[in-house]
Each structure stands twice: as structure tokens, then as C-alpha cells.
Short mmCIF file of N, CA and C in Angstrom, two decimals:
data_model
loop_
_atom_site.label_atom_id
_atom_site.label_comp_id
_atom_site.label_asym_id
_atom_site.label_seq_id
_atom_site.Cartn_x
_atom_site.Cartn_y
_atom_site.Cartn_z
N MET A 171 0.85 -1.18 -0.09
CA MET A 171 -0.04 -0.05 0.02
C MET A 171 0.96 1.20 0.01
N CYS A 172 0.29 2.19 -0.71
CA CYS A 172 1.17 3.44 -0.69
C CYS A 172 0.35 4.56 -0.02
N PHE A 173 1.24 5.03 1.09
CA PHE A 173 0.73 6.15 1.93
C PHE A 173 1.62 7.23 1.91
N LEU A 174 1.10 8.33 2.08
CA LEU A 174 2.07 9.59 2.22
C LEU A 174 1.95 10.16 3.66
N PHE A 175 3.00 10.87 3.93
CA PHE A 175 3.07 11.59 5.38
C PHE A 175 3.04 13.08 4.83
N GLU A 176 2.56 13.92 5.66
CA GLU A 176 2.46 15.17 5.51
C GLU A 176 3.49 16.05 4.76
N GLU A 177 4.63 15.64 5.06
CA GLU A 177 5.79 16.39 4.66
C GLU A 177 6.20 16.06 3.17
N GLU A 178 5.51 14.90 2.65
CA GLU A 178 5.49 14.55 1.25
C GLU A 178 4.44 15.19 0.21
N LEU A 179 3.54 16.00 0.86
CA LEU A 179 2.55 16.40 0.06
C LEU A 179 2.95 17.33 -1.12
N LYS A 180 2.71 16.76 -2.30
CA LYS A 180 3.30 17.61 -3.48
C LYS A 180 2.00 18.07 -4.42
N GLY A 181 0.87 17.30 -4.41
CA GLY A 181 -0.10 17.71 -5.18
C GLY A 181 -1.42 18.35 -4.59
N TYR A 182 -1.00 19.23 -3.52
CA TYR A 182 -2.03 20.02 -2.86
C TYR A 182 -2.24 21.36 -3.80
N TYR A 183 -3.51 21.63 -3.74
CA TYR A 183 -3.88 22.76 -4.50
C TYR A 183 -5.31 23.11 -4.22
N LYS A 184 -5.85 24.36 -4.58
CA LYS A 184 -7.09 24.83 -4.31
C LYS A 184 -7.89 25.06 -5.61
N ARG A 185 -9.08 24.61 -5.63
CA ARG A 185 -9.98 24.93 -6.82
C ARG A 185 -11.36 25.46 -6.11
N SER A 186 -11.80 26.46 -6.67
CA SER A 186 -13.05 27.07 -6.27
C SER A 186 -12.87 27.49 -4.76
N GLY A 187 -11.74 27.60 -4.17
CA GLY A 187 -11.39 27.94 -2.91
C GLY A 187 -11.48 26.71 -1.87
N ILE A 188 -11.65 25.53 -2.45
CA ILE A 188 -11.62 24.30 -1.78
C ILE A 188 -10.48 23.61 -1.87
N PRO A 189 -9.70 23.24 -0.77
CA PRO A 189 -8.52 22.49 -0.90
C PRO A 189 -8.64 21.03 -1.46
N HIS A 190 -7.84 20.73 -2.27
CA HIS A 190 -7.86 19.34 -2.88
C HIS A 190 -6.22 18.72 -2.80
N TYR A 191 -6.27 17.44 -2.89
CA TYR A 191 -4.91 16.88 -3.01
C TYR A 191 -5.03 15.78 -4.10
N ASP A 192 -4.25 15.97 -5.10
CA ASP A 192 -4.32 15.28 -6.33
C ASP A 192 -2.74 14.69 -6.54
N TYR A 193 -2.65 13.33 -6.28
CA TYR A 193 -1.31 12.83 -6.49
C TYR A 193 -1.42 11.56 -6.77
N ASP A 194 -0.84 10.92 -8.02
CA ASP A 194 -1.08 9.55 -8.49
C ASP A 194 -0.60 8.49 -7.48
N LYS A 195 -1.23 7.36 -7.46
CA LYS A 195 -0.62 6.13 -6.67
C LYS A 195 -1.03 6.34 -5.35
N VAL A 196 -1.80 7.35 -4.82
CA VAL A 196 -2.18 7.43 -3.39
C VAL A 196 -3.63 7.00 -3.35
N TYR A 197 -4.10 6.26 -2.23
CA TYR A 197 -5.39 5.99 -2.21
C TYR A 197 -6.13 7.27 -1.72
N GLN A 198 -7.46 7.41 -2.32
CA GLN A 198 -8.16 8.73 -2.08
C GLN A 198 -9.51 8.26 -1.87
N PHE A 199 -10.19 8.83 -0.75
CA PHE A 199 -11.62 8.68 -0.45
C PHE A 199 -12.41 9.85 -0.97
N ILE A 200 -13.22 9.70 -1.68
CA ILE A 200 -13.92 10.70 -2.55
C ILE A 200 -15.55 10.74 -2.34
N THR A 201 -16.06 11.81 -2.12
CA THR A 201 -17.55 11.91 -2.03
C THR A 201 -17.88 13.13 -2.85
N PHE A 202 -18.96 12.81 -3.82
CA PHE A 202 -19.51 13.85 -4.51
C PHE A 202 -21.01 13.61 -4.47
N ARG A 203 -21.72 14.88 -4.45
CA ARG A 203 -23.10 14.86 -3.95
C ARG A 203 -23.96 15.50 -5.29
N LEU A 204 -25.33 15.10 -5.27
CA LEU A 204 -26.16 15.73 -6.05
C LEU A 204 -26.37 17.09 -5.87
N HIS A 205 -26.76 17.97 -6.90
CA HIS A 205 -26.64 19.38 -6.64
C HIS A 205 -27.73 19.90 -5.48
N ASP A 206 -28.76 19.12 -5.23
CA ASP A 206 -29.63 19.46 -4.16
C ASP A 206 -29.54 18.76 -2.84
N SER A 207 -28.44 18.06 -2.58
CA SER A 207 -28.39 17.13 -1.51
C SER A 207 -28.02 17.73 -0.11
N ILE A 208 -27.80 18.90 -0.17
CA ILE A 208 -27.58 19.91 0.83
C ILE A 208 -28.31 21.15 0.77
N PRO A 209 -29.11 21.62 1.55
CA PRO A 209 -29.95 22.84 1.47
C PRO A 209 -29.05 24.14 1.24
N GLN A 210 -29.24 25.04 0.60
CA GLN A 210 -28.43 26.08 0.37
C GLN A 210 -28.39 26.93 1.65
N LYS A 211 -29.44 26.94 2.59
CA LYS A 211 -29.34 27.62 3.75
C LYS A 211 -28.34 26.86 4.89
N VAL A 212 -28.08 25.51 4.73
CA VAL A 212 -27.12 24.81 5.41
C VAL A 212 -25.69 25.26 5.03
N ILE A 213 -25.51 25.43 3.63
CA ILE A 213 -24.17 25.80 3.18
C ILE A 213 -24.08 27.30 3.48
N ASP A 214 -25.00 28.16 3.50
CA ASP A 214 -24.87 29.59 3.87
C ASP A 214 -24.48 29.68 5.34
N ASP A 215 -25.13 28.69 6.18
CA ASP A 215 -24.88 28.85 7.55
C ASP A 215 -23.46 28.50 7.73
N LYS A 216 -22.82 27.62 7.02
CA LYS A 216 -21.59 27.01 7.28
C LYS A 216 -20.48 27.83 6.55
N ARG A 217 -20.92 28.81 5.88
CA ARG A 217 -19.91 29.88 5.05
C ARG A 217 -18.71 30.24 5.80
N ASN A 218 -18.94 30.74 7.14
CA ASN A 218 -17.94 31.08 8.00
C ASN A 218 -16.82 30.12 8.16
N GLU A 219 -17.37 28.90 8.54
CA GLU A 219 -16.42 27.85 8.69
C GLU A 219 -15.66 27.42 7.47
N LEU A 220 -16.38 27.49 6.38
CA LEU A 220 -15.72 27.22 5.06
C LEU A 220 -14.62 28.12 4.86
N ALA A 221 -14.99 29.46 5.02
CA ALA A 221 -13.94 30.52 4.94
C ALA A 221 -12.83 30.49 5.67
N PHE A 222 -12.93 29.95 6.83
CA PHE A 222 -11.80 29.72 7.88
C PHE A 222 -10.91 28.61 7.24
N ILE A 223 -11.47 27.52 6.64
CA ILE A 223 -10.62 26.49 6.17
C ILE A 223 -10.06 27.01 4.80
N LYS A 224 -10.82 27.68 4.14
CA LYS A 224 -10.19 28.13 2.69
C LYS A 224 -8.90 28.98 3.24
N ASP A 225 -8.95 30.06 4.18
CA ASP A 225 -8.03 30.96 4.48
C ASP A 225 -6.85 30.18 5.13
N SER A 226 -7.24 29.22 5.91
CA SER A 226 -6.06 28.65 6.60
C SER A 226 -5.33 27.66 5.92
N GLU A 227 -5.77 27.33 4.79
CA GLU A 227 -5.16 26.20 3.95
C GLU A 227 -4.85 24.95 4.72
N ASP A 228 -5.61 24.70 5.85
CA ASP A 228 -5.33 23.49 6.72
C ASP A 228 -6.58 22.60 6.37
N LYS A 229 -6.44 21.86 5.48
CA LYS A 229 -7.42 20.87 5.12
C LYS A 229 -7.49 19.65 6.20
N ASP A 230 -6.56 19.61 6.91
CA ASP A 230 -6.65 18.50 8.18
C ASP A 230 -7.06 19.01 9.32
N SER A 231 -7.45 20.32 9.50
CA SER A 231 -7.81 20.86 10.74
C SER A 231 -9.01 20.05 11.12
N ASP A 232 -9.19 20.11 12.56
CA ASP A 232 -10.26 19.56 13.34
C ASP A 232 -11.51 20.36 12.77
N LYS A 233 -11.46 21.50 12.47
CA LYS A 233 -12.73 22.12 12.17
C LYS A 233 -13.03 21.74 10.75
N TYR A 234 -12.23 21.41 9.77
CA TYR A 234 -12.52 20.92 8.62
C TYR A 234 -13.15 19.47 8.63
N GLU A 235 -12.50 18.63 9.44
CA GLU A 235 -12.91 17.39 9.71
C GLU A 235 -14.48 17.41 10.34
N LYS A 236 -14.76 18.16 11.32
CA LYS A 236 -16.03 18.35 11.87
C LYS A 236 -17.13 18.82 10.82
N LEU A 237 -16.60 19.64 10.00
CA LEU A 237 -17.58 20.25 8.98
C LEU A 237 -18.07 18.98 7.87
N GLN A 238 -17.07 18.17 7.59
CA GLN A 238 -17.30 17.11 6.71
C GLN A 238 -18.13 16.18 7.37
N GLN A 239 -18.01 15.89 8.68
CA GLN A 239 -18.66 14.94 9.46
C GLN A 239 -20.15 15.39 9.39
N PHE A 240 -20.17 16.85 9.78
CA PHE A 240 -21.67 17.34 9.78
C PHE A 240 -22.40 17.22 8.35
N LEU A 241 -21.50 17.30 7.19
CA LEU A 241 -22.28 17.24 5.87
C LEU A 241 -22.41 15.73 5.64
N HIS A 242 -21.66 15.00 5.89
CA HIS A 242 -21.84 13.55 5.71
C HIS A 242 -23.22 12.99 6.56
N ARG A 243 -23.26 13.46 7.77
CA ARG A 243 -24.53 13.04 8.50
C ARG A 243 -25.78 13.71 7.79
N TYR A 244 -25.74 14.97 7.40
CA TYR A 244 -26.91 15.67 6.63
C TYR A 244 -27.24 14.94 5.49
N GLU A 245 -26.26 14.71 4.48
CA GLU A 245 -26.66 13.96 3.28
C GLU A 245 -27.11 12.64 3.54
N ASP A 246 -26.76 12.00 4.64
CA ASP A 246 -27.47 10.57 4.76
C ASP A 246 -28.86 10.66 5.25
N ASN A 247 -29.34 11.90 5.60
CA ASN A 247 -30.90 12.02 5.87
C ASN A 247 -31.64 12.04 4.51
N GLY A 248 -30.97 11.89 3.38
CA GLY A 248 -31.78 11.88 2.14
C GLY A 248 -32.45 13.23 1.72
N TYR A 249 -31.71 14.33 1.99
CA TYR A 249 -32.16 15.47 1.31
C TYR A 249 -32.31 15.74 -0.28
N GLY A 250 -33.27 16.38 -0.70
CA GLY A 250 -33.27 16.62 -2.20
C GLY A 250 -34.05 15.40 -3.06
N GLN A 251 -33.83 15.58 -4.23
CA GLN A 251 -34.80 14.79 -5.14
C GLN A 251 -34.10 13.27 -5.17
N CYS A 252 -33.05 12.96 -4.62
CA CYS A 252 -32.58 11.68 -4.53
C CYS A 252 -32.57 10.85 -5.87
N TYR A 253 -32.15 11.41 -6.77
CA TYR A 253 -32.27 10.83 -8.23
C TYR A 253 -31.60 9.56 -8.22
N LEU A 254 -30.58 9.33 -7.38
CA LEU A 254 -29.85 8.07 -7.41
C LEU A 254 -30.56 6.80 -7.04
N LYS A 255 -31.88 6.95 -6.48
CA LYS A 255 -32.66 5.93 -6.19
C LYS A 255 -33.36 5.24 -7.22
N ASN A 256 -33.30 6.03 -8.41
CA ASN A 256 -33.81 5.54 -9.79
C ASN A 256 -32.91 4.36 -10.19
N PRO A 257 -33.36 3.15 -10.41
CA PRO A 257 -32.55 2.22 -10.73
C PRO A 257 -31.70 2.32 -12.08
N LYS A 258 -32.23 3.21 -12.94
CA LYS A 258 -31.60 3.43 -14.22
C LYS A 258 -30.34 4.40 -13.92
N VAL A 259 -30.69 5.43 -13.20
CA VAL A 259 -29.66 6.27 -12.79
C VAL A 259 -28.67 5.71 -12.04
N TYR A 260 -28.97 4.81 -11.18
CA TYR A 260 -27.97 4.20 -10.21
C TYR A 260 -27.04 3.25 -11.07
N GLU A 261 -27.57 2.73 -12.08
CA GLU A 261 -26.82 1.62 -12.91
C GLU A 261 -25.90 2.84 -13.71
N ILE A 262 -26.11 3.78 -14.31
CA ILE A 262 -25.44 4.67 -15.17
C ILE A 262 -24.18 4.90 -14.27
N VAL A 263 -24.32 5.39 -12.94
CA VAL A 263 -23.19 5.83 -12.03
C VAL A 263 -22.41 4.70 -11.73
N GLU A 264 -22.98 3.44 -11.28
CA GLU A 264 -22.17 2.39 -11.10
C GLU A 264 -21.26 1.95 -12.24
N ASN A 265 -21.83 1.87 -13.26
CA ASN A 265 -20.97 1.48 -14.58
C ASN A 265 -20.08 2.34 -14.77
N ALA A 266 -20.26 3.81 -14.63
CA ALA A 266 -19.35 4.82 -14.82
C ALA A 266 -18.01 4.54 -13.87
N LEU A 267 -18.31 4.26 -12.53
CA LEU A 267 -17.38 4.20 -11.66
C LEU A 267 -16.39 2.89 -11.96
N LYS A 268 -17.16 1.92 -12.43
CA LYS A 268 -16.35 0.87 -12.74
C LYS A 268 -15.63 0.61 -14.09
N PHE A 269 -16.05 1.53 -14.97
CA PHE A 269 -15.69 1.52 -16.30
C PHE A 269 -14.08 1.73 -16.55
N PHE A 270 -13.33 2.51 -15.67
CA PHE A 270 -11.91 2.67 -15.88
C PHE A 270 -11.23 1.95 -14.67
N ASP A 271 -12.02 1.03 -14.04
CA ASP A 271 -11.28 0.36 -12.93
C ASP A 271 -10.07 -0.64 -13.58
N LYS A 272 -9.06 -0.59 -13.04
CA LYS A 272 -7.83 -1.53 -13.67
C LYS A 272 -7.25 -0.77 -14.76
N VAL A 273 -7.84 0.40 -15.36
CA VAL A 273 -7.32 1.11 -16.50
C VAL A 273 -6.69 2.75 -16.06
N ARG A 274 -7.49 3.24 -15.29
CA ARG A 274 -6.94 4.65 -14.80
C ARG A 274 -6.80 4.58 -13.22
N TYR A 275 -7.25 3.59 -12.59
CA TYR A 275 -7.32 3.54 -11.00
C TYR A 275 -7.83 2.10 -10.61
N ASP A 276 -7.35 1.94 -9.47
CA ASP A 276 -7.99 0.62 -8.69
C ASP A 276 -9.39 1.18 -7.93
N LEU A 277 -10.36 0.68 -8.16
CA LEU A 277 -11.49 0.92 -7.49
C LEU A 277 -11.59 -0.02 -6.15
N ILE A 278 -11.40 0.51 -5.14
CA ILE A 278 -11.31 -0.34 -3.86
C ILE A 278 -12.74 -0.47 -3.23
N GLU A 279 -13.43 0.48 -3.20
CA GLU A 279 -14.75 0.47 -2.56
C GLU A 279 -15.59 1.41 -3.02
N MET A 280 -16.89 1.33 -3.09
CA MET A 280 -17.91 2.33 -3.35
C MET A 280 -19.16 1.99 -2.96
N ILE A 281 -19.98 3.17 -2.86
CA ILE A 281 -21.41 2.98 -2.43
C ILE A 281 -22.23 4.19 -2.95
N ILE A 282 -23.19 3.82 -3.70
CA ILE A 282 -24.22 4.89 -4.27
C ILE A 282 -25.44 5.08 -3.38
N MET A 283 -25.44 6.18 -2.71
CA MET A 283 -26.46 6.52 -1.87
C MET A 283 -27.50 7.29 -2.68
N PRO A 284 -28.69 7.60 -2.18
CA PRO A 284 -29.72 8.20 -3.00
C PRO A 284 -29.35 9.59 -3.33
N ASN A 285 -28.51 10.27 -2.66
CA ASN A 285 -28.23 11.54 -3.12
C ASN A 285 -26.60 11.87 -3.12
N HIS A 286 -25.95 10.96 -2.82
CA HIS A 286 -24.43 11.25 -2.99
C HIS A 286 -23.78 9.79 -3.32
N VAL A 287 -22.41 9.90 -3.51
CA VAL A 287 -21.61 8.77 -3.76
C VAL A 287 -20.40 8.73 -2.99
N HIS A 288 -19.91 7.66 -2.35
CA HIS A 288 -18.65 7.50 -1.60
C HIS A 288 -17.73 6.49 -2.42
N VAL A 289 -16.55 6.93 -2.83
CA VAL A 289 -15.53 6.16 -3.56
C VAL A 289 -14.14 5.97 -2.85
N LEU A 290 -13.67 4.82 -3.01
CA LEU A 290 -12.28 4.66 -2.47
C LEU A 290 -11.35 4.10 -3.58
N ILE A 291 -10.64 5.04 -4.16
CA ILE A 291 -9.57 4.56 -5.39
C ILE A 291 -8.18 4.72 -5.12
N ARG A 292 -7.57 4.37 -6.09
CA ARG A 292 -6.04 4.50 -6.14
C ARG A 292 -5.71 4.85 -7.50
N PRO A 293 -5.69 6.24 -7.94
CA PRO A 293 -5.36 6.39 -9.33
C PRO A 293 -3.91 5.91 -9.85
N TYR A 294 -3.92 5.50 -10.95
CA TYR A 294 -2.66 5.16 -11.48
C TYR A 294 -1.68 6.30 -11.88
N GLU A 295 -0.42 6.02 -11.94
CA GLU A 295 0.62 7.10 -12.48
C GLU A 295 0.11 7.80 -13.51
N GLY A 296 0.20 8.91 -13.36
CA GLY A 296 -0.21 9.90 -14.67
C GLY A 296 -1.75 10.32 -14.77
N GLN A 297 -2.52 9.70 -13.80
CA GLN A 297 -3.95 9.97 -13.80
C GLN A 297 -4.38 11.11 -12.61
N HIS A 298 -5.03 11.91 -13.09
CA HIS A 298 -5.22 13.11 -12.07
C HIS A 298 -6.53 12.96 -11.47
N LEU A 299 -6.78 13.10 -10.19
CA LEU A 299 -8.14 12.85 -9.46
C LEU A 299 -9.10 13.72 -10.01
N HIS A 300 -8.81 14.99 -10.22
CA HIS A 300 -9.76 15.91 -10.84
C HIS A 300 -10.36 15.44 -12.17
N ASP A 301 -9.60 15.03 -13.04
CA ASP A 301 -9.85 14.35 -14.44
C ASP A 301 -10.77 13.26 -14.33
N ILE A 302 -10.46 12.32 -13.32
CA ILE A 302 -11.31 11.17 -13.08
C ILE A 302 -12.67 11.30 -12.63
N ILE A 303 -12.73 12.36 -11.68
CA ILE A 303 -14.04 12.77 -11.04
C ILE A 303 -14.94 13.42 -12.15
N GLN A 304 -14.31 14.43 -12.82
CA GLN A 304 -14.84 15.24 -13.73
C GLN A 304 -15.47 14.20 -14.94
N SER A 305 -14.81 13.22 -15.22
CA SER A 305 -15.43 12.22 -16.31
C SER A 305 -16.40 11.52 -15.76
N TRP A 306 -16.60 11.07 -14.41
CA TRP A 306 -17.71 10.38 -13.85
C TRP A 306 -18.88 11.40 -14.06
N LYS A 307 -18.55 12.43 -13.33
CA LYS A 307 -19.79 13.61 -13.27
C LYS A 307 -20.36 14.07 -14.40
N SER A 308 -19.41 14.33 -15.46
CA SER A 308 -19.93 14.78 -16.76
C SER A 308 -20.76 13.78 -17.47
N TYR A 309 -20.17 12.56 -17.57
CA TYR A 309 -21.04 11.60 -18.29
C TYR A 309 -22.11 11.09 -17.57
N THR A 310 -22.22 11.01 -16.22
CA THR A 310 -23.43 10.33 -15.52
C THR A 310 -24.58 11.58 -15.51
N ALA A 311 -24.04 12.84 -15.46
CA ALA A 311 -24.94 13.93 -15.40
C ALA A 311 -25.73 14.10 -16.84
N LYS A 312 -25.14 13.84 -17.94
CA LYS A 312 -25.81 13.93 -19.15
C LYS A 312 -26.59 12.83 -19.37
N LYS A 313 -26.31 11.45 -19.10
CA LYS A 313 -27.10 10.46 -19.18
C LYS A 313 -28.31 10.43 -18.17
N ALA A 314 -28.18 10.86 -16.90
CA ALA A 314 -29.08 10.85 -15.95
C ALA A 314 -30.27 11.98 -16.26
N ASN A 315 -29.71 12.86 -16.73
CA ASN A 315 -30.65 14.13 -17.15
C ASN A 315 -31.51 13.65 -18.35
N LEU A 316 -31.16 12.80 -19.27
CA LEU A 316 -31.83 12.36 -20.37
C LEU A 316 -32.74 11.27 -19.78
N ILE A 317 -32.36 10.53 -18.79
CA ILE A 317 -33.45 9.43 -18.29
C ILE A 317 -34.46 10.09 -17.63
N LEU A 318 -34.10 11.08 -16.80
CA LEU A 318 -35.15 11.93 -16.02
C LEU A 318 -35.85 13.03 -16.76
N ASN A 319 -35.56 12.96 -17.94
CA ASN A 319 -36.11 14.24 -18.77
C ASN A 319 -36.02 15.50 -18.11
N ARG A 320 -34.89 15.84 -17.65
CA ARG A 320 -34.75 17.12 -17.08
C ARG A 320 -33.19 17.74 -17.67
N THR A 321 -33.34 18.97 -17.36
CA THR A 321 -32.17 19.68 -17.71
C THR A 321 -31.29 20.43 -16.53
N GLY A 322 -30.20 20.86 -16.60
CA GLY A 322 -29.72 21.73 -15.63
C GLY A 322 -28.63 20.97 -14.67
N GLU A 323 -28.27 21.59 -13.54
CA GLU A 323 -27.38 21.00 -12.77
C GLU A 323 -27.75 19.61 -12.15
N PHE A 324 -26.75 18.62 -12.04
CA PHE A 324 -27.09 17.38 -11.68
C PHE A 324 -26.26 17.25 -10.44
N TRP A 325 -25.04 17.27 -10.43
CA TRP A 325 -24.08 17.19 -9.40
C TRP A 325 -23.58 18.58 -8.91
N MET A 326 -23.22 18.58 -7.47
CA MET A 326 -22.68 19.70 -6.97
C MET A 326 -21.44 19.92 -7.55
N LYS A 327 -21.02 21.21 -7.80
CA LYS A 327 -19.71 21.56 -8.62
C LYS A 327 -18.50 21.03 -8.07
N ASP A 328 -18.29 20.93 -6.85
CA ASP A 328 -17.04 20.45 -6.25
C ASP A 328 -17.44 19.07 -5.59
N TYR A 329 -16.26 18.50 -5.03
CA TYR A 329 -16.45 17.25 -4.46
C TYR A 329 -15.49 17.28 -3.09
N PHE A 330 -15.70 16.39 -2.40
CA PHE A 330 -14.67 16.13 -1.00
C PHE A 330 -13.71 15.18 -1.41
N ASP A 331 -12.49 15.43 -1.11
CA ASP A 331 -11.53 14.14 -1.24
C ASP A 331 -10.46 14.44 -0.18
N ARG A 332 -10.13 13.10 0.34
CA ARG A 332 -9.01 13.09 1.33
C ARG A 332 -8.14 11.83 1.22
N PHE A 333 -6.85 12.08 1.12
CA PHE A 333 -6.03 10.94 0.94
C PHE A 333 -5.86 10.18 2.09
N ILE A 334 -5.75 8.89 1.82
CA ILE A 334 -5.61 7.86 2.95
C ILE A 334 -3.98 7.99 3.47
N ARG A 335 -4.06 8.27 4.85
CA ARG A 335 -2.85 8.48 5.55
C ARG A 335 -2.06 7.21 5.92
N ASN A 336 -2.92 6.10 6.46
CA ASN A 336 -2.08 4.85 6.72
C ASN A 336 -3.04 3.67 6.76
N GLU A 337 -2.47 2.57 7.12
CA GLU A 337 -3.45 1.32 6.88
C GLU A 337 -4.75 1.37 7.88
N ASP A 338 -4.54 2.06 9.08
CA ASP A 338 -5.75 2.13 9.95
C ASP A 338 -6.81 3.10 9.22
N HIS A 339 -6.38 4.20 8.65
CA HIS A 339 -7.33 5.27 7.98
C HIS A 339 -7.79 4.41 6.75
N TYR A 340 -7.11 3.64 6.05
CA TYR A 340 -7.70 2.97 5.04
C TYR A 340 -8.95 2.03 5.33
N TYR A 341 -8.60 1.09 6.36
CA TYR A 341 -9.66 0.32 6.83
C TYR A 341 -10.84 1.16 7.37
N LYS A 342 -10.73 2.21 8.11
CA LYS A 342 -11.80 2.94 8.66
C LYS A 342 -12.61 3.63 7.48
N VAL A 343 -11.99 3.99 6.35
CA VAL A 343 -12.77 4.47 5.19
C VAL A 343 -13.56 3.31 4.59
N ILE A 344 -12.84 2.14 4.38
CA ILE A 344 -13.68 0.88 4.01
C ILE A 344 -14.82 0.82 4.81
N ASN A 345 -14.65 0.66 5.95
CA ASN A 345 -15.76 0.28 6.87
C ASN A 345 -16.96 1.49 6.87
N TYR A 346 -16.54 2.76 6.73
CA TYR A 346 -17.43 3.77 6.51
C TYR A 346 -18.26 3.66 5.41
N ILE A 347 -17.61 3.25 4.21
CA ILE A 347 -18.41 3.08 2.96
C ILE A 347 -19.33 1.97 3.08
N LYS A 348 -18.80 0.76 3.53
CA LYS A 348 -19.76 -0.38 3.68
C LYS A 348 -20.92 -0.08 4.62
N ASN A 349 -20.68 0.45 5.93
CA ASN A 349 -21.62 0.87 6.72
C ASN A 349 -22.62 1.82 6.33
N ASN A 350 -22.31 2.67 5.25
CA ASN A 350 -23.36 3.55 4.53
C ASN A 350 -24.55 2.61 4.05
N ASP A 351 -24.18 1.61 3.52
CA ASP A 351 -25.06 0.69 2.74
C ASP A 351 -26.35 0.48 3.65
N LYS A 352 -26.10 0.44 5.06
CA LYS A 352 -27.11 0.17 6.00
C LYS A 352 -28.14 1.41 5.84
N LYS A 353 -27.68 2.58 5.62
CA LYS A 353 -28.43 3.84 5.59
C LYS A 353 -29.29 4.17 4.36
N LYS A 354 -28.96 3.27 3.25
CA LYS A 354 -29.11 3.49 1.97
C LYS A 354 -30.88 3.55 1.76
N ASP A 355 -31.47 2.86 2.47
CA ASP A 355 -33.09 2.80 2.12
C ASP A 355 -33.86 3.62 3.22
N ARG A 356 -33.19 4.52 3.80
CA ARG A 356 -33.97 5.61 4.69
C ARG A 356 -35.05 6.34 4.18
#
């Protein structure tokens, strides 16, 4: 397994003011959400916390971790249209995640919830996390909107990513993803 220590961070950057880490061959936990999975009021209420994180450039701060935990709990309540409950939309997303497994990345674990997706992957050398996620989101949004006979935004613009620090963290993420399956039919 390939894990990095804080002092080895080379692929850290910000996009849309949100910190990301993109470095091939490192395990990455990713969450991306439907555009309506968290109400705008909640996002607005958390804007000050987000600003602190953006300004501090400390993606690993306790505050950032607590904010992510809050958002994960909130999305598990099934807010929004929950388009991923539709079996055809679910299948499109599932197939997209699996399509480049063993080509661009190793797909370790995934769960498709009614309004968000959790994935653990290890991108191959030369493969950029942003490009992988963009291809998933772009392809699935177009196909899902056709099936649902709708137009407009499908996914939230950004996503949450966290690189795996060590073996303990790796197994905690796998368990987190697997345990989300129990929340799926809420």
C-alpha cells in the first residue's frame, strides 16, 4: 500500500477555494453529491467555517473534519430529489465508476447513496483525480438528465477528497463506505 506523510504532500492545490490533494498512486476517499443534496441555507450557515478552512489552507484541521462529518450526516438524511434511487440512474453511475477500474485507477470500494456517492480509489501513475471525477460527473449527469427528462445541474460543482494517511485510516474508510449501505433505504 502507498501512503504519504504530511511532509511529502506535492499535489495540494485549491480549486473554487476548496483544498484538494491530487497525486497519483495514493489512495483517495471521494464523496460527490447531487446538486440539491444539502440545502443552500445549510451551506450559507456554514460559510464562515468554510472561509476559515479556505483561508487557513489547513485541510486536515479539526474544524474541517467536523464540517465534513456534519455534511456526511446531513446528506445521509436523504435531502433533495435523491435521483440515485432511480435504478436506471443508479446503474449509469455504477457503470461509470467501474468503467476505468484497472485502467486509470483501482476501485477499492464504493457506495451509491440516494443523493451522494462515496468512492475509495487509487489512481494510476499520470492519472489526475480531478480528471477522473470530472469524467464520472460529466458522463453520468448527461445520461441521468436524459433518463429523468430534465436539464440543468445534476451534481454539486465540487467534491470532497481525502488522501489515505495510513493502514488504519484505509480500513476506517472501507468500513465507513460499507456501513453507509445500511443507511441506503432511509
